[in-house]
mmCIF file of C-alpha atoms and ligand atoms in Angstrom:
data_model
loop_
_atom_site.group_PDB
_atom_site.id
_atom_site.type_symbol
_atom_site.label_atom_id
_atom_site.label_comp_id
_atom_site.label_asym_id
_atom_site.label_seq_id
_atom_site.Cartn_x
_atom_site.Cartn_y
_atom_site.Cartn_z
ATOM 1 C CA MET J 15 116.114 103.603 116.252
ATOM 2 C CA ASN J 16 113.512 101.657 118.155
ATOM 3 C CA GLY J 17 113.379 99.427 121.210
ATOM 4 C CA LEU J 18 113.851 96.285 119.162
ATOM 5 C CA GLN J 19 116.872 97.467 117.286
ATOM 6 C CA ALA J 20 118.382 98.577 120.555
ATOM 7 C CA THR J 21 118.629 94.877 121.452
ATOM 8 C CA ASN J 22 120.569 94.137 118.276
ATOM 9 C CA PRO J 23 121.596 97.226 116.313
ATOM 10 C CA LYS J 24 123.009 95.217 113.416
ATOM 11 C CA SER J 25 119.848 93.294 112.620
ATOM 12 C CA SER J 26 118.031 94.001 109.387
ATOM 13 C CA ALA J 27 114.578 93.020 108.225
ATOM 14 C CA GLY J 28 114.689 94.415 104.719
ATOM 15 C CA PRO J 29 117.038 94.609 101.782
ATOM 16 C CA ARG J 30 117.553 98.344 102.248
ATOM 17 C CA GLY J 31 118.430 100.136 105.488
ATOM 18 C CA SER J 32 118.013 98.473 108.859
ATOM 19 C CA GLY J 33 114.324 98.994 109.527
ATOM 20 C CA LEU J 34 111.837 96.311 110.421
ATOM 21 C CA LEU J 35 108.692 95.445 108.504
ATOM 22 C CA VAL J 36 105.994 93.722 110.557
ATOM 23 C CA ILE J 37 102.824 92.294 109.040
ATOM 24 C CA ILE J 38 99.673 91.523 111.008
ATOM 25 C CA SER J 39 96.870 89.539 109.346
ATOM 26 C CA GLY J 40 93.822 87.640 110.470
ATOM 27 C CA PRO J 41 90.132 87.126 109.772
ATOM 28 C CA SER J 42 87.551 89.830 110.324
ATOM 29 C CA GLY J 43 86.699 90.426 113.983
ATOM 30 C CA VAL J 44 89.932 88.958 115.362
ATOM 31 C CA GLY J 45 91.062 92.313 116.793
ATOM 32 C CA LYS J 46 93.766 93.284 114.267
ATOM 33 C CA SER J 47 93.316 97.059 114.613
ATOM 34 C CA THR J 48 93.557 97.010 118.410
ATOM 35 C CA ILE J 49 96.626 94.756 118.277
ATOM 36 C CA CYS J 50 98.289 97.014 115.682
ATOM 37 C CA SER J 51 97.722 100.223 117.601
ATOM 38 C CA ARG J 52 98.954 98.670 120.880
ATOM 39 C CA LEU J 53 101.949 97.152 119.081
ATOM 40 C CA CYS J 54 102.835 100.521 117.511
ATOM 41 C CA GLU J 55 102.683 102.166 120.958
ATOM 42 C CA ARG J 56 104.792 99.517 122.663
ATOM 43 C CA LEU J 57 107.551 98.939 120.078
ATOM 44 C CA PRO J 58 107.310 101.895 119.143
ATOM 45 C CA ALA J 59 106.471 101.705 115.438
ATOM 46 C CA GLU J 60 104.682 103.554 112.702
ATOM 47 C CA PHE J 61 101.398 102.211 111.298
ATOM 48 C CA SER J 62 101.148 101.944 107.514
ATOM 49 C CA VAL J 63 97.932 103.703 106.465
ATOM 50 C CA SER J 64 96.469 101.818 103.482
ATOM 51 C CA TYR J 65 94.471 103.126 100.570
ATOM 52 C CA THR J 66 90.998 101.666 100.274
ATOM 53 C CA THR J 67 87.901 102.088 98.130
ATOM 54 C CA ARG J 68 85.681 100.794 100.965
ATOM 55 C CA PRO J 69 83.172 103.339 102.312
ATOM 56 C CA ILE J 70 84.317 105.084 105.486
ATOM 57 C CA ARG J 71 82.752 103.791 108.756
ATOM 58 C CA PRO J 72 81.243 106.282 111.224
ATOM 59 C CA ASN J 73 84.091 105.848 113.738
ATOM 60 C CA GLU J 74 86.878 106.205 111.169
ATOM 61 C CA VAL J 75 88.975 109.255 110.265
ATOM 62 C CA ASP J 76 90.278 109.631 106.722
ATOM 63 C CA GLY J 77 94.078 109.482 106.763
ATOM 64 C CA SER J 78 94.217 107.754 110.150
ATOM 65 C CA SER J 79 92.736 104.266 109.754
ATOM 66 C CA TYR J 80 92.776 104.402 105.942
ATOM 67 C CA ARG J 81 93.099 106.846 103.080
ATOM 68 C CA PHE J 82 89.674 106.570 101.488
ATOM 69 C CA VAL J 83 89.891 106.982 97.729
ATOM 70 C CA SER J 84 87.689 106.433 94.676
ATOM 71 C CA GLN J 85 88.300 103.384 92.475
ATOM 72 C CA ALA J 86 89.682 105.712 89.757
ATOM 73 C CA GLU J 87 92.173 107.240 92.203
ATOM 74 C CA PHE J 88 93.135 103.788 93.509
ATOM 75 C CA ASP J 89 93.732 102.545 89.964
ATOM 76 C CA ARG J 90 95.812 105.629 89.160
ATOM 77 C CA LEU J 91 98.005 105.165 92.258
ATOM 78 C CA HIS J 92 98.411 101.496 91.488
ATOM 79 C CA ALA J 93 99.313 102.087 87.837
ATOM 80 C CA SER J 94 101.889 104.730 88.804
ATOM 81 C CA GLY J 95 103.749 102.169 90.947
ATOM 82 C CA GLY J 96 102.810 103.871 94.196
ATOM 83 C CA MET J 97 101.791 100.657 95.983
ATOM 84 C CA LEU J 98 103.891 97.975 97.603
ATOM 85 C CA GLU J 99 101.013 95.502 97.286
ATOM 86 C CA SER J 100 97.308 95.512 96.647
ATOM 87 C CA ALA J 101 94.365 93.150 96.901
ATOM 88 C CA HIS J 102 90.627 92.959 96.469
ATOM 89 C CA VAL J 103 89.177 92.080 99.870
ATOM 90 C CA TYR J 104 85.463 91.630 100.710
ATOM 91 C CA GLY J 105 84.497 93.458 97.503
ATOM 92 C CA HIS J 106 86.784 96.489 97.842
ATOM 93 C CA SER J 107 90.311 97.442 96.807
ATOM 94 C CA TYR J 108 93.049 97.860 99.418
ATOM 95 C CA GLY J 109 96.709 98.745 98.936
ATOM 96 C CA THR J 110 99.831 99.716 100.874
ATOM 97 C CA PRO J 111 101.543 102.982 99.875
ATOM 98 C CA LEU J 112 105.116 102.126 98.903
ATOM 99 C CA GLU J 113 106.955 105.294 99.842
ATOM 100 C CA PRO J 114 106.331 105.301 103.646
ATOM 101 C CA VAL J 115 107.537 101.676 103.841
ATOM 102 C CA GLN J 116 110.711 102.384 101.861
ATOM 103 C CA GLN J 117 111.359 105.490 103.936
ATOM 104 C CA ALA J 118 110.849 103.726 107.278
ATOM 105 C CA LEU J 119 113.167 100.864 106.321
ATOM 106 C CA ALA J 120 115.817 103.210 104.974
ATOM 107 C CA ASP J 121 115.653 105.276 108.187
ATOM 108 C CA GLY J 122 115.931 102.178 110.406
ATOM 109 C CA ARG J 123 112.405 102.544 111.765
ATOM 110 C CA THR J 124 109.773 99.858 112.308
ATOM 111 C CA ILE J 125 106.586 99.917 110.259
ATOM 112 C CA VAL J 126 103.499 97.769 110.887
ATOM 113 C CA LEU J 127 101.214 96.687 108.041
ATOM 114 C CA GLU J 128 97.722 95.347 108.702
ATOM 115 C CA ILE J 129 96.996 93.528 105.458
ATOM 116 C CA ASP J 130 95.363 90.353 104.168
ATOM 117 C CA ILE J 131 97.012 87.089 103.091
ATOM 118 C CA HIS J 132 97.267 87.994 99.396
ATOM 119 C CA GLY J 133 99.035 91.239 100.298
ATOM 120 C CA THR J 134 101.392 89.328 102.603
ATOM 121 C CA VAL J 135 102.381 86.967 99.792
ATOM 122 C CA GLN J 136 103.286 90.000 97.616
ATOM 123 C CA VAL J 137 105.224 91.809 100.364
ATOM 124 C CA ARG J 138 107.195 88.681 101.276
ATOM 125 C CA ARG J 139 108.345 88.384 97.659
ATOM 126 C CA ARG J 140 109.814 91.879 97.845
ATOM 127 C CA TYR J 141 110.898 91.843 101.497
ATOM 128 C CA PRO J 142 111.594 88.211 102.442
ATOM 129 C CA ALA J 143 112.762 89.277 105.903
ATOM 130 C CA ALA J 144 109.399 90.842 106.782
ATOM 131 C CA ARG J 145 108.099 89.380 110.052
ATOM 132 C CA THR J 146 104.584 88.013 109.675
ATOM 133 C CA PHE J 147 101.906 87.200 112.244
ATOM 134 C CA PHE J 148 98.469 85.716 111.738
ATOM 135 C CA LEU J 149 95.927 86.314 114.492
ATOM 136 C CA LEU J 150 93.319 83.675 115.301
ATOM 137 C CA PRO J 151 90.038 84.249 117.143
ATOM 138 C CA PRO J 152 89.775 82.438 120.523
ATOM 139 C CA THR J 153 86.401 80.990 119.391
ATOM 140 C CA PRO J 154 84.007 81.566 116.454
ATOM 141 C CA ASP J 155 81.446 82.943 118.942
ATOM 142 C CA GLU J 156 83.889 85.521 120.237
ATOM 143 C CA GLN J 157 84.709 86.549 116.677
ATOM 144 C CA ARG J 158 81.011 87.002 115.849
ATOM 145 C CA ARG J 159 80.517 89.008 119.046
ATOM 146 C CA ARG J 160 83.385 91.337 118.097
ATOM 147 C CA ILE J 161 82.166 91.930 114.528
ATOM 148 C CA GLU J 162 78.583 92.492 115.694
ATOM 149 C CA GLY J 163 79.806 94.779 118.478
ATOM 150 C CA ARG J 164 81.320 97.010 115.832
ATOM 151 C CA ARG J 165 77.765 97.895 114.707
ATOM 152 C CA THR J 166 79.159 99.464 111.561
ATOM 153 C CA ASP J 167 78.728 96.624 109.077
ATOM 154 C CA ALA J 168 75.470 95.448 107.516
ATOM 155 C CA ALA J 169 74.172 92.041 108.667
ATOM 156 C CA GLN J 170 74.948 90.569 105.242
ATOM 157 C CA THR J 171 78.538 91.841 105.379
ATOM 158 C CA ILE J 172 79.001 90.299 108.842
ATOM 159 C CA ALA J 173 77.673 86.933 107.637
ATOM 160 C CA GLU J 174 79.920 86.994 104.555
ATOM 161 C CA ARG J 175 83.018 87.842 106.566
ATOM 162 C CA LEU J 176 82.354 85.087 109.103
ATOM 163 C CA LYS J 177 81.832 82.582 106.300
ATOM 164 C CA LEU J 178 85.176 83.504 104.762
ATOM 165 C CA ALA J 179 87.127 83.207 108.030
ATOM 166 C CA ASP J 180 87.660 79.415 107.926
ATOM 167 C CA GLY J 181 88.994 79.544 104.381
ATOM 168 C CA GLU J 182 91.322 82.444 105.271
ATOM 169 C CA ILE J 183 92.771 80.536 108.221
ATOM 170 C CA ARG J 184 93.296 77.434 106.087
ATOM 171 C CA PHE J 185 94.947 79.448 103.300
ATOM 172 C CA ALA J 186 97.176 81.268 105.801
ATOM 173 C CA ASN J 187 98.327 77.886 107.117
ATOM 174 C CA GLU J 188 98.981 76.418 103.703
ATOM 175 C CA SER J 189 100.658 79.536 102.272
ATOM 176 C CA GLY J 190 103.697 79.110 104.523
ATOM 177 C CA CYS J 191 103.833 82.913 104.601
ATOM 178 C CA TYR J 192 103.368 83.373 108.336
ATOM 179 C CA ASP J 193 106.089 83.101 110.946
ATOM 180 C CA ARG J 194 103.669 82.755 113.812
ATOM 181 C CA PHE J 195 99.974 82.105 114.532
ATOM 182 C CA ILE J 196 98.680 83.819 117.654
ATOM 183 C CA VAL J 197 95.362 83.169 119.378
ATOM 184 C CA ASN J 198 94.164 86.621 120.358
ATOM 185 C CA ASP J 199 92.400 85.886 123.643
ATOM 186 C CA ASP J 200 94.055 88.823 125.403
ATOM 187 C CA VAL J 201 95.357 91.921 123.618
ATOM 188 C CA ASP J 202 98.329 92.628 125.885
ATOM 189 C CA ARG J 203 99.391 88.985 125.947
ATOM 190 C CA SER J 204 99.191 88.779 122.144
ATOM 191 C CA VAL J 205 101.226 91.975 121.726
ATOM 192 C CA THR J 206 103.825 90.688 124.195
ATOM 193 C CA GLU J 207 104.043 87.435 122.204
ATOM 194 C CA ILE J 208 104.650 89.379 118.976
ATOM 195 C CA ILE J 209 107.316 91.582 120.582
ATOM 196 C CA GLU J 210 109.061 88.563 122.144
ATOM 197 C CA SER J 211 109.065 86.775 118.808
ATOM 198 C CA LEU J 212 110.613 89.818 117.090
ATOM 199 C CA ARG J 213 113.278 90.039 119.797
ATOM 200 C CA GLN J 214 114.129 86.335 119.577
ATOM 201 C CA GLU J 215 114.540 86.598 115.809
ATOM 202 C CA GLN J 216 116.737 89.664 116.080
ATOM 203 C CA ALA J 217 118.902 88.109 118.767
ATOM 204 C CA ARG J 218 119.780 85.210 116.424
HETATM 205 P P1 LIG O 309 88.441 96.299 106.927
HETATM 206 O O1 LIG O 309 87.645 96.767 105.757
HETATM 207 O O2 LIG O 309 87.637 95.455 107.855
HETATM 208 O O3 LIG O 309 89.170 97.406 107.605
HETATM 209 O O4 LIG O 309 89.602 95.345 106.339
HETATM 210 C C1 LIG O 309 89.266 94.281 105.514
HETATM 211 C C2 LIG O 309 90.485 93.442 105.208
HETATM 212 O O5 LIG O 309 91.390 94.155 104.380
HETATM 213 C C3 LIG O 309 91.299 93.016 106.419
HETATM 214 O O6 LIG O 309 91.619 91.641 106.267
HETATM 215 C C4 LIG O 309 92.541 93.866 106.340
HETATM 216 O O7 LIG O 309 93.662 93.215 106.900
HETATM 217 C C5 LIG O 309 92.697 93.981 104.838
HETATM 218 N N1 LIG O 309 93.508 95.145 104.449
HETATM 219 C C6 LIG O 309 93.509 96.383 104.983
HETATM 220 N N2 LIG O 309 94.397 97.176 104.368
HETATM 221 C C7 LIG O 309 94.984 96.404 103.416
HETATM 222 C C8 LIG O 309 96.020 96.643 102.451
HETATM 223 O O8 LIG O 309 96.583 97.721 102.316
HETATM 224 N N3 LIG O 309 96.358 95.606 101.647
HETATM 225 C C9 LIG O 309 95.770 94.376 101.749
HETATM 226 N N4 LIG O 309 96.206 93.420 100.931
HETATM 227 N N5 LIG O 309 94.813 94.111 102.640
HETATM 228 C C10 LIG O 309 94.422 95.111 103.468
#
């Protein structure tokens, strides 16, 4: 049981159990990871650790931010039905392990997924009651500053990700997949907005 369900114990966000599935998306450099970890602390909720074939960054811990796997291992997991969704993002494969999501929902817990738009479309098909949020950068300059401040991506990668951001925002708008668009100009304010939105929905 979490703080949200305490406000309305009968509410349900998935077809099985009474757990809540929350999706956070947004372009590179918008602050998704910080928002997700703060949101998980405040709700409280569990973070869904994705599989990825992307190389590990110096500040990352395998099993914490991602489970870093080879392409062969990713393909094997995917083929065995172990993923809720998967997508190819910025040249690498990413996917959400299915079992932790099913378990959280069945147990009545909240689980937070940080995934891209294509993944969100797939999850919504399976869990239409998933609550979805798309984060927007306050300004393109701020977004660039955040990506560059990470100092873990090559200059070419940074340029590619920034170029893709406009298209991602447009697609997110047109997809109709997102409940709410949030300008992330302040982490705590953005997290409060997400929590308030979840509460309002559950109170209905
Ligand atoms: P990064 O490599 O910067 O951590 O993430 C790159 C992109 O992949 C981000 O847009 C992030 O939301 C997305 N992503 C991370 N994990 C998953 C996942 O499991 N599934 C999907 N579809 N996208 C993911």
